[in-house]
Amino acid sequence: MTTAARLLRDHDRPLATVAKEIGYTSEFAFAKAFKRDFGVPPGTYRKQLTPA
């Protein structure tokens, strides 16, 4: 998940692409696991890092 967080922070890749790159076949399963580890869904995590 650390790699996923880095990819979300440093790249504009779609969530489905990030999920596949780290070994998930399902974007839903990736989002669930990411939220379990980071406390927020991956899309929210990415938005929180983007300056307003």
Tab-separated table of N, CA, C and O in Angstrom:
chain	number	residue	atom	x	y	z
A	1	MET	N	0.803	-1.191	0.000
A	1	MET	CA	0.000	0.000	0.000
A	1	MET	C	0.855	1.267	0.000
A	1	MET	O	0.408	2.292	-0.484
A	2	THR	N	2.052	1.174	0.515
A	2	THR	CA	2.943	2.326	0.477
A	2	THR	C	3.259	2.697	-0.961
A	2	THR	O	3.278	3.880	-1.325
A	3	THR	N	3.459	1.694	-1.799
A	3	THR	CA	3.708	1.946	-3.222
A	3	THR	C	2.484	2.580	-3.865
A	3	THR	O	2.605	3.515	-4.657
A	4	ALA	N	1.308	2.093	-3.522
A	4	ALA	CA	0.072	2.655	-4.064
A	4	ALA	C	-0.068	4.117	-3.659
A	4	ALA	O	-0.417	4.966	-4.487
A	5	ALA	N	0.213	4.427	-2.406
A	5	ALA	CA	0.126	5.809	-1.938
A	5	ALA	C	1.092	6.700	-2.712
A	5	ALA	O	0.752	7.821	-3.096
A	6	ARG	N	2.292	6.198	-2.946
A	6	ARG	CA	3.279	6.967	-3.711
A	6	ARG	C	2.799	7.202	-5.146
A	6	ARG	O	2.911	8.311	-5.675
A	7	LEU	N	2.245	6.167	-5.764
A	7	LEU	CA	1.737	6.308	-7.133
A	7	LEU	C	0.590	7.312	-7.192
A	7	LEU	O	0.505	8.116	-8.122
A	8	LEU	N	-0.292	7.276	-6.193
A	8	LEU	CA	-1.399	8.224	-6.159
A	8	LEU	C	-0.899	9.648	-5.959
A	8	LEU	O	-1.442	10.597	-6.518
A	9	ARG	N	0.139	9.794	-5.178
A	9	ARG	CA	0.695	11.113	-4.873
A	9	ARG	C	1.476	11.683	-6.056
A	9	ARG	O	1.372	12.860	-6.364
A	10	ASP	N	2.246	10.832	-6.729
A	10	ASP	CA	3.205	11.310	-7.722
A	10	ASP	C	2.738	11.231	-9.173
A	10	ASP	O	3.412	11.755	-10.053
A	11	HIS	N	1.613	10.563	-9.434
A	11	HIS	CA	1.161	10.358	-10.816
A	11	HIS	C	-0.331	10.602	-10.941
A	11	HIS	O	-1.057	10.543	-9.953
A	12	ASP	N	-0.781	10.839	-12.172
A	12	ASP	CA	-2.206	11.036	-12.452
A	12	ASP	C	-2.882	9.778	-12.984
A	12	ASP	O	-3.947	9.864	-13.581
A	13	ARG	N	-2.261	8.639	-12.762
A	13	ARG	CA	-2.832	7.396	-13.289
A	13	ARG	C	-4.213	7.143	-12.680
A	13	ARG	O	-4.435	7.428	-11.511
A	14	PRO	N	-5.126	6.563	-13.469
A	14	PRO	CA	-6.442	6.198	-12.922
A	14	PRO	C	-6.289	5.180	-11.789
A	14	PRO	O	-5.321	4.409	-11.753
A	15	LEU	N	-7.251	5.164	-10.879
A	15	LEU	CA	-7.198	4.238	-9.746
A	15	LEU	C	-7.120	2.784	-10.203
A	15	LEU	O	-6.405	1.978	-9.609
A	16	ALA	N	-7.838	2.444	-11.268
A	16	ALA	CA	-7.804	1.074	-11.769
A	16	ALA	C	-6.397	0.687	-12.213
A	16	ALA	O	-5.956	-0.441	-11.997
A	17	THR	N	-5.685	1.618	-12.804
A	17	THR	CA	-4.315	1.360	-13.243
A	17	THR	C	-3.396	1.155	-12.052
A	17	THR	O	-2.576	0.231	-12.032
A	18	VAL	N	-3.532	2.007	-11.044
A	18	VAL	CA	-2.723	1.864	-9.832
A	18	VAL	C	-3.007	0.512	-9.190
A	18	VAL	O	-2.088	-0.205	-8.787
A	19	ALA	N	-4.270	0.146	-9.117
A	19	ALA	CA	-4.645	-1.147	-8.527
A	19	ALA	C	-3.948	-2.294	-9.253
A	19	ALA	O	-3.366	-3.182	-8.618
A	20	LYS	N	-3.992	-2.282	-10.572
A	20	LYS	CA	-3.350	-3.345	-11.355
A	20	LYS	C	-1.841	-3.344	-11.175
A	20	LYS	O	-1.217	-4.395	-11.095
A	21	GLU	N	-1.250	-2.161	-11.098
A	21	GLU	CA	0.202	-2.071	-10.956
A	21	GLU	C	0.710	-2.672	-9.644
A	21	GLU	O	1.838	-3.145	-9.578
A	22	ILE	N	-0.123	-2.642	-8.617
A	22	ILE	CA	0.329	-3.199	-7.347
A	22	ILE	C	-0.236	-4.591	-7.086
A	22	ILE	O	-0.041	-5.145	-6.001
A	23	GLY	N	-0.924	-5.153	-8.086
A	23	GLY	CA	-1.309	-6.556	-7.999
A	23	GLY	C	-2.768	-6.864	-7.721
A	23	GLY	O	-3.117	-8.021	-7.496
A	24	TYR	N	-3.634	-5.866	-7.745
A	24	TYR	CA	-5.066	-6.111	-7.537
A	24	TYR	C	-5.749	-6.246	-8.888
A	24	TYR	O	-5.470	-5.485	-9.806
A	25	THR	N	-6.657	-7.198	-8.990
A	25	THR	CA	-7.416	-7.356	-10.225
A	25	THR	C	-8.720	-6.579	-10.167
A	25	THR	O	-9.362	-6.365	-11.182
A	26	SER	N	-9.090	-6.149	-8.971
A	26	SER	CA	-10.332	-5.422	-8.774
A	26	SER	C	-10.050	-4.059	-8.143
A	26	SER	O	-9.383	-3.965	-7.105
A	27	GLU	N	-10.570	-3.019	-8.763
A	27	GLU	CA	-10.420	-1.669	-8.204
A	27	GLU	C	-11.138	-1.582	-6.855
A	27	GLU	O	-10.668	-0.927	-5.924
A	28	PHE	N	-12.270	-2.285	-6.728
A	28	PHE	CA	-13.015	-2.297	-5.472
A	28	PHE	C	-12.194	-2.906	-4.344
A	28	PHE	O	-12.114	-2.350	-3.250
A	29	ALA	N	-11.553	-4.038	-4.603
A	29	ALA	CA	-10.727	-4.694	-3.582
A	29	ALA	C	-9.546	-3.806	-3.197
A	29	ALA	O	-9.194	-3.695	-2.014
A	30	PHE	N	-8.949	-3.151	-4.179
A	30	PHE	CA	-7.855	-2.235	-3.909
A	30	PHE	C	-8.326	-1.091	-3.020
A	30	PHE	O	-7.685	-0.748	-2.021
A	31	ALA	N	-9.459	-0.483	-3.371
A	31	ALA	CA	-9.978	0.654	-2.597
A	31	ALA	C	-10.286	0.249	-1.162
A	31	ALA	O	-9.996	0.996	-0.226
A	32	LYS	N	-10.832	-0.935	-0.989
A	32	LYS	CA	-11.156	-1.427	0.352
A	32	LYS	C	-9.886	-1.625	1.177
A	32	LYS	O	-9.811	-1.210	2.339
A	33	ALA	N	-8.885	-2.235	0.586
A	33	ALA	CA	-7.620	-2.465	1.291
A	33	ALA	C	-6.907	-1.142	1.573
A	33	ALA	O	-6.343	-0.958	2.650
A	34	PHE	N	-6.954	-0.221	0.634
A	34	PHE	CA	-6.307	1.076	0.821
A	34	PHE	C	-6.968	1.824	1.977
A	34	PHE	O	-6.285	2.367	2.848
A	35	LYS	N	-8.286	1.815	2.003
A	35	LYS	CA	-9.007	2.498	3.081
A	35	LYS	C	-8.709	1.864	4.430
A	35	LYS	O	-8.570	2.561	5.431
A	36	ARG	N	-8.587	0.562	4.464
A	36	ARG	CA	-8.256	-0.136	5.715
A	36	ARG	C	-6.894	0.334	6.237
A	36	ARG	O	-6.733	0.566	7.434
A	37	ASP	N	-5.940	0.522	5.340
A	37	ASP	CA	-4.583	0.902	5.755
A	37	ASP	C	-4.421	2.411	6.013
A	37	ASP	O	-3.671	2.806	6.902
A	38	PHE	N	-5.096	3.245	5.231
A	38	PHE	CA	-4.877	4.688	5.304
A	38	PHE	C	-6.053	5.468	5.905
A	38	PHE	O	-5.937	6.664	6.138
A	39	GLY	N	-7.188	4.805	6.098
A	39	GLY	CA	-8.329	5.468	6.726
A	39	GLY	C	-9.214	6.262	5.793
A	39	GLY	O	-10.251	6.768	6.204
A	40	VAL	N	-8.816	6.390	4.538
A	40	VAL	CA	-9.612	7.089	3.527
A	40	VAL	C	-9.490	6.329	2.208
A	40	VAL	O	-8.492	5.660	1.962
A	41	PRO	N	-10.496	6.429	1.352
A	41	PRO	CA	-10.403	5.793	0.037
A	41	PRO	C	-9.289	6.426	-0.791
A	41	PRO	O	-8.905	7.585	-0.555
A	42	PRO	N	-8.760	5.701	-1.781
A	42	PRO	CA	-7.650	6.232	-2.569
A	42	PRO	C	-7.970	7.539	-3.293
A	42	PRO	O	-7.113	8.419	-3.398
A	43	GLY	N	-9.181	7.695	-3.784
A	43	GLY	CA	-9.541	8.941	-4.465
A	43	GLY	C	-9.514	10.128	-3.516
A	43	GLY	O	-9.042	11.217	-3.864
A	44	THR	N	-9.995	9.926	-2.309
A	44	THR	CA	-9.971	10.979	-1.291
A	44	THR	C	-8.542	11.293	-0.896
A	44	THR	O	-8.162	12.458	-0.741
A	45	TYR	N	-7.732	10.268	-0.747
A	45	TYR	CA	-6.317	10.447	-0.411
A	45	TYR	C	-5.646	11.339	-1.448
A	45	TYR	O	-4.958	12.294	-1.120
A	46	ARG	N	-5.896	11.050	-2.711
A	46	ARG	CA	-5.294	11.834	-3.801
A	46	ARG	C	-5.783	13.284	-3.758
A	46	ARG	O	-4.996	14.213	-3.895
A	47	LYS	N	-7.073	13.495	-3.538
A	47	LYS	CA	-7.618	14.844	-3.494
A	47	LYS	C	-7.080	15.645	-2.327
A	47	LYS	O	-6.874	16.848	-2.438
A	48	GLN	N	-6.831	14.985	-1.200
A	48	GLN	CA	-6.291	15.675	-0.035
A	48	GLN	C	-4.868	16.177	-0.288
A	48	GLN	O	-4.443	17.139	0.331
A	49	LEU	N	-4.156	15.531	-1.186
A	49	LEU	CA	-2.789	15.926	-1.485
A	49	LEU	C	-2.702	17.018	-2.538
A	49	LEU	O	-1.671	17.641	-2.712
A	50	THR	N	-3.806	17.237	-3.259
A	50	THR	CA	-3.831	18.221	-4.335
A	50	THR	C	-4.126	19.591	-3.754
A	50	THR	O	-5.124	19.763	-3.058
A	51	PRO	N	-3.280	20.567	-4.036
A	51	PRO	CA	-3.538	21.921	-3.535
A	51	PRO	C	-4.837	22.485	-4.102
A	51	PRO	O	-5.146	22.273	-5.275
A	52	ALA	N	-5.589	23.179	-3.288
A	52	ALA	CA	-6.886	23.726	-3.718
A	52	ALA	C	-6.732	24.981	-4.542
A	52	ALA	O	-5.798	25.660	-4.588
